[in-house]
Coordinates of C-alpha atoms and ligand atoms in Angstrom, one line a residue:
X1 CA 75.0 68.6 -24.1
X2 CA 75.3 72.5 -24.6
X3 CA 72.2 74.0 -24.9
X4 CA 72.1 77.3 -26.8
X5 CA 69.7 80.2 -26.4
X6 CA 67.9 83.1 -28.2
X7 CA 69.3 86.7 -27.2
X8 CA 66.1 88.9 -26.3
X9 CA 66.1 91.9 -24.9
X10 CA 70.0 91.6 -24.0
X11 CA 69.3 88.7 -22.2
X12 CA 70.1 85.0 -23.0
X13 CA 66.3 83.0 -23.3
X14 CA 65.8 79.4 -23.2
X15 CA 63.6 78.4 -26.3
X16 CA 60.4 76.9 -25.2
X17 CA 59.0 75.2 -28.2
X18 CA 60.7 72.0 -26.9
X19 CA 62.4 71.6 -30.7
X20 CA 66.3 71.9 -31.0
X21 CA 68.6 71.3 -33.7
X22 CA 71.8 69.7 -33.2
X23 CA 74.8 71.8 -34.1
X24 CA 77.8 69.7 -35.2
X25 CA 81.2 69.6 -35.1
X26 CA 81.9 69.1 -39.0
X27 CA 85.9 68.3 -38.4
X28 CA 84.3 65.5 -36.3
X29 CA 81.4 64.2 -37.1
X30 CA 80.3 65.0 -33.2
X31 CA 76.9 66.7 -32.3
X32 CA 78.4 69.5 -29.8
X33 CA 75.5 71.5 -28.8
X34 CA 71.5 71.5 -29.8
X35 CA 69.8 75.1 -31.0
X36 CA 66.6 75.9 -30.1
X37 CA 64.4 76.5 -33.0
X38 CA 61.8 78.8 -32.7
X39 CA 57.8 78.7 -32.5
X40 CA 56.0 81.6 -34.2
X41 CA 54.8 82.7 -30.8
X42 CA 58.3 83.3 -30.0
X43 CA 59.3 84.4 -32.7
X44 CA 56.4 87.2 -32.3
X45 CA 56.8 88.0 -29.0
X46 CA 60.6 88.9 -30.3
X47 CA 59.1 91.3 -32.4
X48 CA 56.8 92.8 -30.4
X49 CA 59.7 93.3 -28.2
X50 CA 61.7 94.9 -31.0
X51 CA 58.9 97.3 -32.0
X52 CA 58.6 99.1 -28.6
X53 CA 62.8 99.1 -28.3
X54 CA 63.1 100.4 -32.4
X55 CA 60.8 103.3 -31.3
X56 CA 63.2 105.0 -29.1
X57 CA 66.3 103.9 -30.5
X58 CA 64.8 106.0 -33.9
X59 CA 64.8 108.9 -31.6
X60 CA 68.8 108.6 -30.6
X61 CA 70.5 110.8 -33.0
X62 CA 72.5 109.3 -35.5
X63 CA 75.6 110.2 -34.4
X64 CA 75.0 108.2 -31.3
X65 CA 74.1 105.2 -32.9
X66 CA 77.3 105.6 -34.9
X67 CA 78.8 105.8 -32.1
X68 CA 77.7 102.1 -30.8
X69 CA 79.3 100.2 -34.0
X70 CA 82.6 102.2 -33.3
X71 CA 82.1 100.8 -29.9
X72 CA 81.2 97.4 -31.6
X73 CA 84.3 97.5 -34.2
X74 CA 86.8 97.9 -31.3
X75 CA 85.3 95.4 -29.4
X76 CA 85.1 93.3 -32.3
X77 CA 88.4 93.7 -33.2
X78 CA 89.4 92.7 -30.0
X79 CA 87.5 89.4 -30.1
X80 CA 88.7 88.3 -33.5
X81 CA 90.3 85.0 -32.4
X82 CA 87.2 84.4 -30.2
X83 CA 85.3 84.9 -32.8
X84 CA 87.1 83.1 -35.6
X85 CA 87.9 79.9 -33.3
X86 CA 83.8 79.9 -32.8
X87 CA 83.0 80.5 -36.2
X88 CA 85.5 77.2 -37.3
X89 CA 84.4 75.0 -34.5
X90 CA 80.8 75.5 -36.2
X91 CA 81.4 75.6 -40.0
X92 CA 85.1 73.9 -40.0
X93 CA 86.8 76.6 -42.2
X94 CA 90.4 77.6 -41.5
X95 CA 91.0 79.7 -38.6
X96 CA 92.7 82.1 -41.2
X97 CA 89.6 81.8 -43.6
X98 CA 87.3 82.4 -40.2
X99 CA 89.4 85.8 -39.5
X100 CA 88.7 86.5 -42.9
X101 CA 84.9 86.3 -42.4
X102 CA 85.3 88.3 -39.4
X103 CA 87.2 90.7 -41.2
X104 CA 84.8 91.3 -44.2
X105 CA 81.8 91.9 -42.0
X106 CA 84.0 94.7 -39.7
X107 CA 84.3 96.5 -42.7
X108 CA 80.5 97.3 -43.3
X109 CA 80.5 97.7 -39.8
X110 CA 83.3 100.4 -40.3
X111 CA 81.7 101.6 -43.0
X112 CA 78.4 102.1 -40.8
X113 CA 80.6 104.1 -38.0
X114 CA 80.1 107.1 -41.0
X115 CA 76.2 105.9 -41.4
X116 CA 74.7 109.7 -40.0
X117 CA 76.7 110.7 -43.9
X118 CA 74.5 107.9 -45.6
X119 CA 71.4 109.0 -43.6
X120 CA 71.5 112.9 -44.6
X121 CA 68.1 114.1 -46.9
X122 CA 68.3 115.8 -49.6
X123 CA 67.1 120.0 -50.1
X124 CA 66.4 122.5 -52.4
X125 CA 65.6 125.7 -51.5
X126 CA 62.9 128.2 -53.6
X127 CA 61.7 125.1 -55.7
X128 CA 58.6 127.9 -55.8
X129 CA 58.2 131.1 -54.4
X130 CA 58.6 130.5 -51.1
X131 CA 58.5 127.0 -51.4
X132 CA 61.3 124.3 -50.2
X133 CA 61.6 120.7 -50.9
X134 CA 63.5 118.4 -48.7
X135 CA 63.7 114.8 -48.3
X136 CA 64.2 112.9 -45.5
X137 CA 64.7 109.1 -44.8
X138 CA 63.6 107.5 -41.7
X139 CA 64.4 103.7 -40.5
X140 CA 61.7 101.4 -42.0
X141 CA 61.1 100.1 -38.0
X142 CA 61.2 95.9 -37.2
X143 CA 63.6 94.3 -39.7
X144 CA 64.8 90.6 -40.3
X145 CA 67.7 89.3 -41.3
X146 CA 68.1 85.3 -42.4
X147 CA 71.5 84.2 -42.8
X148 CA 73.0 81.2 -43.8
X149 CA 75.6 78.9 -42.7
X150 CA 78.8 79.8 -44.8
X151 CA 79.4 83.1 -43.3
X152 CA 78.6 83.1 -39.6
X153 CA 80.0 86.2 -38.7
X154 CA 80.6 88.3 -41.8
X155 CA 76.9 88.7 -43.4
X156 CA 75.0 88.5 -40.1
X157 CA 77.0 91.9 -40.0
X158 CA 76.1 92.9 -43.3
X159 CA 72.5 93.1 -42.5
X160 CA 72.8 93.9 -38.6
X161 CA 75.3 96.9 -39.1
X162 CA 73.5 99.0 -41.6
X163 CA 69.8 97.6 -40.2
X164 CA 70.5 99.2 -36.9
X165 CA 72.5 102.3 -37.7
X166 CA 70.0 103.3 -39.4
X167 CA 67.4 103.4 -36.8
X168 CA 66.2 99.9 -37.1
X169 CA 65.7 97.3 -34.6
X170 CA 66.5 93.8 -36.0
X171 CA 65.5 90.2 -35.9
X172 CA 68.2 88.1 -37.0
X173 CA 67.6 84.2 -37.6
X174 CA 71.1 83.2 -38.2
X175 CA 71.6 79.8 -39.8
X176 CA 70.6 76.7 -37.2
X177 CA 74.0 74.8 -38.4
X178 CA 76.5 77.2 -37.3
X179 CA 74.2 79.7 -35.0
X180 CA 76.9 80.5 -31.6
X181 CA 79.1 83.4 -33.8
X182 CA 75.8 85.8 -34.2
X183 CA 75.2 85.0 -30.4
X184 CA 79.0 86.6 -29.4
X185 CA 78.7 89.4 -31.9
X186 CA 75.1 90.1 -29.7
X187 CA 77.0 89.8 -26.5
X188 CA 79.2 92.5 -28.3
X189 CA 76.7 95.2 -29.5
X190 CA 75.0 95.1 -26.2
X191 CA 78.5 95.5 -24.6
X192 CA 79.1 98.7 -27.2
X193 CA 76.2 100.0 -25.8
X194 CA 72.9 99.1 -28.0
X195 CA 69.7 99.6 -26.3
X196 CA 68.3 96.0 -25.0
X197 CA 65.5 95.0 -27.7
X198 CA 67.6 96.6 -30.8
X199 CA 68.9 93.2 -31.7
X200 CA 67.3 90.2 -31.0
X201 CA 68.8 86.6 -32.3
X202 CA 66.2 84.6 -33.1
X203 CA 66.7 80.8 -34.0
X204 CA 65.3 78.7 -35.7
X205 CA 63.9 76.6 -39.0
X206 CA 60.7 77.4 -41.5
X207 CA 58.5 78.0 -38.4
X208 CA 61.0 80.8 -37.3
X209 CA 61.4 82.1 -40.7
X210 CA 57.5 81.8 -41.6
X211 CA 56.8 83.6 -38.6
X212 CA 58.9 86.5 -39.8
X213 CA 57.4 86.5 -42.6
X214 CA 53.9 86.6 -42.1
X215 CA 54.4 89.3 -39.4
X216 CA 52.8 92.7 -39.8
X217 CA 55.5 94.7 -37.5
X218 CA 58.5 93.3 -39.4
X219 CA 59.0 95.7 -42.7
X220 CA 62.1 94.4 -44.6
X221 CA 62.9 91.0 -44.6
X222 CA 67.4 90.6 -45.6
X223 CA 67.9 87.0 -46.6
X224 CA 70.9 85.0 -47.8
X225 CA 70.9 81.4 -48.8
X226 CA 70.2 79.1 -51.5
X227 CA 68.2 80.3 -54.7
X228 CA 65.0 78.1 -54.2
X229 CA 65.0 79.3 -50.4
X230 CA 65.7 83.2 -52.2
X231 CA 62.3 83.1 -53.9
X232 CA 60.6 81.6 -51.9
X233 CA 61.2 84.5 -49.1
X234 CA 61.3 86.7 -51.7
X235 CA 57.8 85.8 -53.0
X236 CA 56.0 85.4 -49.5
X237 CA 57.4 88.8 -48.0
X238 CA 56.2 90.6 -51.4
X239 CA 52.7 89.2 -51.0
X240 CA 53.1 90.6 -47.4
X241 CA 53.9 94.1 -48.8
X242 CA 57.2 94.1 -47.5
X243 CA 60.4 95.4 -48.9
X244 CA 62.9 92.6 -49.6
X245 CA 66.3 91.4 -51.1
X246 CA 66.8 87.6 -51.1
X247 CA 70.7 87.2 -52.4
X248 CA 70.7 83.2 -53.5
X249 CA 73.3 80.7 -54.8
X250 CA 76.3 81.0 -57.7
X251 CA 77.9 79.4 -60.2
X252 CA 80.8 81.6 -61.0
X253 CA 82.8 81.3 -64.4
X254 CA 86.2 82.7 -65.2
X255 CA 87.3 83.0 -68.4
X256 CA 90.9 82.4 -69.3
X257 CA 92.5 84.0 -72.1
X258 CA 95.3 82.8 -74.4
X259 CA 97.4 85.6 -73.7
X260 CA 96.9 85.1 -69.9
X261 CA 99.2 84.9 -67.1
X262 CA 98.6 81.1 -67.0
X263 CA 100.5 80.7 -63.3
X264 CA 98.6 83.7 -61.6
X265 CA 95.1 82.4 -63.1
X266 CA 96.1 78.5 -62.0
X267 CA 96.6 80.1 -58.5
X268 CA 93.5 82.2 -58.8
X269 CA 91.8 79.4 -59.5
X270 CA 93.4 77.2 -56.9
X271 CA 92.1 79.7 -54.2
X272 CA 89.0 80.4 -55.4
X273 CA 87.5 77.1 -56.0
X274 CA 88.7 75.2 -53.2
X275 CA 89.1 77.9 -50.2
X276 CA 86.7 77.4 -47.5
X277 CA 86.1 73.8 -49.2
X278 CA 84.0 76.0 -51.9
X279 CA 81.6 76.5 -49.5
X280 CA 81.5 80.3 -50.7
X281 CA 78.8 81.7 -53.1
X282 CA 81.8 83.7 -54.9
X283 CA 83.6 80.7 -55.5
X284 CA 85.0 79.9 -58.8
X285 CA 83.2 76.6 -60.1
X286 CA 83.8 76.5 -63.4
X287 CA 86.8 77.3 -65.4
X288 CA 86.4 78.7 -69.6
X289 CA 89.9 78.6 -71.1
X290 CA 89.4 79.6 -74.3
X291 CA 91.2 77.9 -76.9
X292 CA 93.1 74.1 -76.7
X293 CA 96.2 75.1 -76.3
X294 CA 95.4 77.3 -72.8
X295 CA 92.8 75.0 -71.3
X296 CA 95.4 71.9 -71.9
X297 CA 98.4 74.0 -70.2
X298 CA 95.9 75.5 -67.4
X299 CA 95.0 71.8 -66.7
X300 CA 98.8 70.8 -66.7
X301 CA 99.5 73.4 -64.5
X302 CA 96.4 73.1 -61.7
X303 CA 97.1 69.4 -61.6
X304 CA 99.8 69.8 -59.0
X305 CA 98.4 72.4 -57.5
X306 CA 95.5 70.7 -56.3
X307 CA 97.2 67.5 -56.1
X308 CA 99.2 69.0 -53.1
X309 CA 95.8 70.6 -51.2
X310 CA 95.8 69.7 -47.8
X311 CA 92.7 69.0 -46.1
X312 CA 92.2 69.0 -42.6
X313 CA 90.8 70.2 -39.5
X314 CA 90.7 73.5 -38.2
X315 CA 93.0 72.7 -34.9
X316 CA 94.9 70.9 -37.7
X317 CA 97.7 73.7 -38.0
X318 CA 99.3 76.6 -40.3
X319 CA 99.9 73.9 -43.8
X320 CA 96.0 72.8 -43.8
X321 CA 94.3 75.1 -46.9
X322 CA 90.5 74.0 -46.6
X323 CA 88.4 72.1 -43.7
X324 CA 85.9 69.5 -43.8
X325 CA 81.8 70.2 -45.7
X326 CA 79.1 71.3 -43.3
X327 CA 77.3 68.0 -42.6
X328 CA 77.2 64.0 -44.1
X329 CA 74.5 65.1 -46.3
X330 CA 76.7 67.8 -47.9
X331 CA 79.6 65.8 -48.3
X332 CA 77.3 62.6 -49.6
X333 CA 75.3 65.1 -51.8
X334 CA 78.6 66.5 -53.4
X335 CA 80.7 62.8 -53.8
X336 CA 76.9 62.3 -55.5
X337 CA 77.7 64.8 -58.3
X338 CA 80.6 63.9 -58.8
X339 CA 80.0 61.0 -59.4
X340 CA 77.2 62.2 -62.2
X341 CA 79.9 64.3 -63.8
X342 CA 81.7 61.1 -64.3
X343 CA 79.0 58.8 -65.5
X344 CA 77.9 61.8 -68.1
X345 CA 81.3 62.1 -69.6
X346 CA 83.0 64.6 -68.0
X347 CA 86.9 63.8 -67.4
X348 CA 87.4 63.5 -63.4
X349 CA 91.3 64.6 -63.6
X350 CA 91.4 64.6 -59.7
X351 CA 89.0 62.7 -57.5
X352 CA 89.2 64.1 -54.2
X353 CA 86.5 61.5 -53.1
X354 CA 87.3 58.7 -50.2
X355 CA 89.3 60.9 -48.6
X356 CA 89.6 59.6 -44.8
X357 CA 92.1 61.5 -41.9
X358 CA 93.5 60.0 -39.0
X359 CA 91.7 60.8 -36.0
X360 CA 88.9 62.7 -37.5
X361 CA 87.6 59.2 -40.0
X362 CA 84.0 60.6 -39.1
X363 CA 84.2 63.7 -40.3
X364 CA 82.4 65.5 -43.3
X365 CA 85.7 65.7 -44.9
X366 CA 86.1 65.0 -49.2
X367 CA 89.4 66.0 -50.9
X368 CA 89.5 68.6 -54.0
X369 CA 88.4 67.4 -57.6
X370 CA 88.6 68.8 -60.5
X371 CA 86.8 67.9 -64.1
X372 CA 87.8 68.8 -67.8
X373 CA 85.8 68.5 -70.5
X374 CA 82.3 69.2 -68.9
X375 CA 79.1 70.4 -71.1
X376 CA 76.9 72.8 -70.1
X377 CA 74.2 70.3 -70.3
X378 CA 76.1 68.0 -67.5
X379 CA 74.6 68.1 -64.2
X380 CA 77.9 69.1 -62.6
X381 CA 77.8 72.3 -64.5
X382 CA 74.1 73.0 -63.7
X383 CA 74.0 72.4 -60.2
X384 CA 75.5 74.6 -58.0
X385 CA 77.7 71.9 -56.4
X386 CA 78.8 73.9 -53.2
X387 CA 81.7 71.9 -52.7
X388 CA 85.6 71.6 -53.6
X389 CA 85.0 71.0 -56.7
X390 CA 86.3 72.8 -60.4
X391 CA 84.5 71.9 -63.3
X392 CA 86.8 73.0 -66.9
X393 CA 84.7 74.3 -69.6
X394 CA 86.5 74.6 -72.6
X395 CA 85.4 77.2 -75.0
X396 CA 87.1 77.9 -78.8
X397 CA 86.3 81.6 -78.6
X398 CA 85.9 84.8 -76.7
X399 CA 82.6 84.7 -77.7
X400 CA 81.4 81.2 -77.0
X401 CA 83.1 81.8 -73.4
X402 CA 81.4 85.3 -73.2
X403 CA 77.8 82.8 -74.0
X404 CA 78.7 80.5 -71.5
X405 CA 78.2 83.0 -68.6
X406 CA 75.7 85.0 -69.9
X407 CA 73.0 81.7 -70.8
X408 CA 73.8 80.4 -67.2
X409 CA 71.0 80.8 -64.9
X410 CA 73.3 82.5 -62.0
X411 CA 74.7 85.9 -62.4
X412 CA 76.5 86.4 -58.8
X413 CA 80.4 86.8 -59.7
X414 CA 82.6 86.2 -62.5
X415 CA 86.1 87.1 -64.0
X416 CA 88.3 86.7 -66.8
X417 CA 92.3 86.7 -67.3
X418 CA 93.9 88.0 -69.8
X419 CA 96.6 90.6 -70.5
X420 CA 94.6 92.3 -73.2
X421 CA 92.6 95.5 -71.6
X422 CA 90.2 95.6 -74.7
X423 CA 88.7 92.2 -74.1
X424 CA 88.4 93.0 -70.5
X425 CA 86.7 96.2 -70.8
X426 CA 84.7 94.3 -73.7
X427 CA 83.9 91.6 -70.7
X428 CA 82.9 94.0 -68.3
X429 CA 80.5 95.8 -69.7
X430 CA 78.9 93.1 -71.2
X431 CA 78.9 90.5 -69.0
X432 CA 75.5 90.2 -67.3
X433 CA 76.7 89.1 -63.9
X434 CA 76.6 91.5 -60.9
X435 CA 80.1 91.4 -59.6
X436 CA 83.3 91.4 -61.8
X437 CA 86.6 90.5 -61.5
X438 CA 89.4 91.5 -64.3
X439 CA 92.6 89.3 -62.9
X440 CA 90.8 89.2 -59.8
X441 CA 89.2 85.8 -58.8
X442 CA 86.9 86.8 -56.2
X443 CA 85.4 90.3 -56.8
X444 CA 83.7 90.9 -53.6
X445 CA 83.2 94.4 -53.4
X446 CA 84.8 96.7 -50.6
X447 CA 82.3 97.4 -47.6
X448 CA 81.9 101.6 -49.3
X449 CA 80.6 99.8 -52.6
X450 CA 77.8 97.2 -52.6
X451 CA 76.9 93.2 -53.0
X452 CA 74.8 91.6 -55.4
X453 CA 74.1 89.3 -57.7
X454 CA 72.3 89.5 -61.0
X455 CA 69.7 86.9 -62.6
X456 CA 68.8 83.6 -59.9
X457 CA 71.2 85.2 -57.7
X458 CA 69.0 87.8 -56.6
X459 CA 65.9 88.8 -56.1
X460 CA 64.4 92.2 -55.3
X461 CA 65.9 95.1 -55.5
X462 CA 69.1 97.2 -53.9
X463 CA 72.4 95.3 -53.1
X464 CA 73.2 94.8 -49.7
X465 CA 76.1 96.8 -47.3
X466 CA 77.3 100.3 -48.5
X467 CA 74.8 103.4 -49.9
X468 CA 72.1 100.6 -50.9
X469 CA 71.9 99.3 -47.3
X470 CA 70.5 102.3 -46.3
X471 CA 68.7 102.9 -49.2
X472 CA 67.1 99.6 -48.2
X473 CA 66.7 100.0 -44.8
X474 CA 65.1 103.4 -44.6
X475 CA 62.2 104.8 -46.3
X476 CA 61.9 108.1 -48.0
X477 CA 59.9 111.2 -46.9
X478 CA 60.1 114.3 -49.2
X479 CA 58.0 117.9 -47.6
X480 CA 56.7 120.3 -49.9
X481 CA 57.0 123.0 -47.6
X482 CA 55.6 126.9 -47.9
X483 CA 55.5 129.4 -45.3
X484 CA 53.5 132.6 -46.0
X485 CA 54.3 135.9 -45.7
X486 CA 51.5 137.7 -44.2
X487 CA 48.6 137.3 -47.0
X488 CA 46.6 134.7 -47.5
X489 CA 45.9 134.5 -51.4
X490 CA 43.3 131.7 -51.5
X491 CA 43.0 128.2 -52.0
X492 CA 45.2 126.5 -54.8
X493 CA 42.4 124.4 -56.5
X494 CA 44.3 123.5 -59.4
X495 CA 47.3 120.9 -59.6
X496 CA 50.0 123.0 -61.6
X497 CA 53.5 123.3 -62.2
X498 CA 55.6 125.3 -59.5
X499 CA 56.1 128.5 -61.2
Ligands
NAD501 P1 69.8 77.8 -47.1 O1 69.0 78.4 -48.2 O2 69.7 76.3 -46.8 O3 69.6 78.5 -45.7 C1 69.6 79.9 -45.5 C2 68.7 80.3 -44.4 O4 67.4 80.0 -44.8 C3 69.0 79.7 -43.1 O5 68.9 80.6 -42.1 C4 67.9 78.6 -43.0 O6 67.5 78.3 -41.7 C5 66.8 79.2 -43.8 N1 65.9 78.2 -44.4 C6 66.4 77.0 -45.0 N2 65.3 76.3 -45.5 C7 64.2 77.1 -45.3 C8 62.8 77.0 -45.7 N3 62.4 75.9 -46.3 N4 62.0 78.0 -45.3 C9 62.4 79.0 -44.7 N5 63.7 79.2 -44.3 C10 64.6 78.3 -44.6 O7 71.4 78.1 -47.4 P2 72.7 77.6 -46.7 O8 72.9 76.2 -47.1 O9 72.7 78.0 -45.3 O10 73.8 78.5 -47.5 C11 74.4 78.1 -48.7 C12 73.7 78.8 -49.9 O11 73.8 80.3 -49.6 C13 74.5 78.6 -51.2 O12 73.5 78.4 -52.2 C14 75.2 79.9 -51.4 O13 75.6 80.2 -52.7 C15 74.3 80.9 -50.8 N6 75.0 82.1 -50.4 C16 74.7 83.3 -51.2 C17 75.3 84.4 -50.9 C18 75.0 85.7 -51.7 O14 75.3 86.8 -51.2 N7 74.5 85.6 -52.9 C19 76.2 84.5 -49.8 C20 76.5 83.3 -49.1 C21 75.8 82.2 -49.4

């Protein structure tokens, strides 16, 4: 059995806590390798570590530092198959889909090769006579970054890249179910040339994350996960005084207009719902055509569609579109709601459950389904289901649609179809979800803009990658700054107005 490690100071550790996790094979069913998990004296010593490395990686210039995730793209660019044939043997996505997550994260990491342009203060000169105001921002000093499993490689880069260009030194706790991609991408920094100690990969469960959380050093806490993991982070790193943004779960609508391109939105909704398994927190979950006529041709339409899905393994070749769920409790939890959706009246239209493939029978595998008819009081449509799994909400109106996203309790992504640019402007701006997509089905923002959810799929403030990455990861330092010419006119008692 392969026993993984922390990366501390450069170097590959053996946990000591004598508590592992087993990492699975989800195509399989097989345990392949057991991850430590972290005590909180580890996880301090980690820090403690980090501090005295952050300290003089602060005092590289920032060009330099820029100059280590160039280092890091190239390399990681070079290792994308590595990387993406990790990443799938952990999580079970498509090798395509796993290139993809690479991909996504090397774009913040791109994006972070211009971070000494993000970093630059602000001045103005004679704000008095004399007297010049300038702002600086420094790196906050110990971060931590919690990631979870959907994304092994592409938001462990979200929060490492801009974390750590900015002066930072980082404690990353990716998630224990698919942990080996954040140990490669490690192996990678350190190869580009990061100072040992800038990045250490902790692993781990609550302990780990407790640990981080309750420490003095660590100043910013990143997380990404489930919402009722979100506030609860969120909540104990505030009572700690530190800064944090805790991005949660989804439950993304898209609205389908009458006067839609009813192909291109079956399509949309095809690959949005059921890529990666819908294991994705922009997943589409539920569809809103509005009016009888659309939803009954959308339904006609996406029957086939989904009908034809294949599901398979990673190794499984070019044809297979979406891999197995992440463990026998995700796959039992979602065959669980589906089957609610069915005994609360909701029309099952295609019941991906009891699917079984040759060779891999114990793996966490369940074909795609899709509902029509569901209310928003079913539990299908309040859960978020994580799973491949489309629930249709049919709406009569623009409006009643427009409700039906803005009274749900997540506010992550959205989008609607139609042809008509008024109603789409209309949607946009008053749509109170964070990320929106007009004939677009999964609006994840490029790496130079910014990611975030709105409502119970965020909490604190600041989105993460792009200009608010390193708003969030450095702090703010503005000088009042007078030099005299020769007289000295007295002490200023009075607090006044520059004149
Ligand atoms: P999760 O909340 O179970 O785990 C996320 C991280 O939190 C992991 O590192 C895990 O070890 C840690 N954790 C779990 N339980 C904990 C506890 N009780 N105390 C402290 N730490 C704990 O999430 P997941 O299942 O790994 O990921 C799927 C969820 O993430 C979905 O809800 C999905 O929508 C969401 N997600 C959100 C975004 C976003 O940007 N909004 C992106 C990707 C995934």
């Amino acid at each position: 059995m392969k026993e993984l490690t922390h990366f501390i100071d450069g170097a590959a550790v053996k946990g000591t806590s004598g508590r592992f996790s087993d990492v699975l094979n989800p195509a399989t069913g097989e345990v392949q390798a057991k991850v430590p998990l972290a005590s909180a004296a580890e996880v301090d010593a980690a820090v403690a570590r980090a501090e005295i490395a952050q300290k003089k990686w602060a005092q590289v210039n920032p060009q330099r530092r820029a100059r280590v995730m160039m280092k890091f793209g190239q390399l990681v660019n070079e290792h994308m198959d590595a990387l993406a044939e990790c990443l799938s043997r952990e999580h079970g996505k498509t090798l395509p889909d796993a290139r993809g997550d690479v991909q996504r994260g090397l774009e913040v990491v791109e994006v972070c090769m211009g971070a000494p342009a993000m970093l630059k203060g602000e001045y103005t000169g004679d704000a008095g006579p004399g007297i010049d105001l300038y702002s600086m921002r420094q790196p906050l000093g110990v971060v931590a970054g919690i990631t979870p499993f959907n994304f092994p490689a592409m938001i462990p880069m979200w929060k490492m890249a801009p974390a750590i260009s900015a002066g930072n030194a980082m404690i990353l706790k990716p998630s224990e179910r698919t942990p080996s991609t954040a140990m490669m991408l490690a192996d990678l920094l350190k190869e580009a040339g990061l100072p040992d100690g800038v990045l250490q990969v902790v692993h781990g469960g609550k302990e780990a994350v407790d640990a981080l959380l309750d420490n003095e050093t660590v100043q910013a806490v990143g997380f990404v996960g489930s919402t009722p993991i979100a506030h609860y982070i969120y909540s104990r790193a505030a009572a700690q005084g530190k800064r944090a943004q805790c991005f949660g779960g989804a439950k993304n609508h898209m609205l389908i207009m009458p006067d839609a391109d009813l192909d291109k939105a079956a399509d949309a909704l095809v690959g949005a719902g059921y890529g990666a398994a819908g294991e994705r927190c922009m997943a589409i979950s539920v569809a809103v055509p509005v009016g009888q006529e659309t939803a009954d041709r959308l339904i006609e339409k996406l029957v086939p569609k989904i009908e034809s899905l294949k599901v398979g393994p990673y190794t499984g070749g070019a044809d297979v579109d979406f891999g197995p769920l992440i463990t026998a409790a995700s796959k039992e939890r979602v065959e669980r709601l589906i089957q609610s959706g069915v005994d609360q009246g909701a029309d099952l239209v295609v019941d991906g459950r009891g699917l079984s493939i040759q060779g891999y029978e114990n793996g966490f595998f369940t074909g795609a389904s899709l509902f029509d008819n569901v209310t928003p009081d079913m539990e299908i449509y309040r859960e978020e289901i994580f799973g491949p799994v489309l629930c249709t909400v049919r709406a009569e109106t623009y409006e009643e649609g427009l409700n039906l996203v803005m009274e749900n309790d997540y506010g992550n992504g959205t989008a609607i179809y139609t042809a008509d640019g008024d109603t789409a402007r209309d949607f946009a701006t008053r749509v109170n979800v964070g990320m929106v997509g007009v004939n677009f089905p999964i609006p994840v923002p490029l790496s130079y803009y910014s990611f975030g959810g709105w409502k119970k799929s965020a909490f604190g403030d600041l989105n993460q990658y792009g200009p608010d990455a390193f708003r969030f990861y450095t702090k703010t330092k503005t000088v009042t700054s007078r030099w005299f010419s020769g007289i000295k006119d007295g002490a200023a008692l009075n607090f006044k107005a520059l004149d």
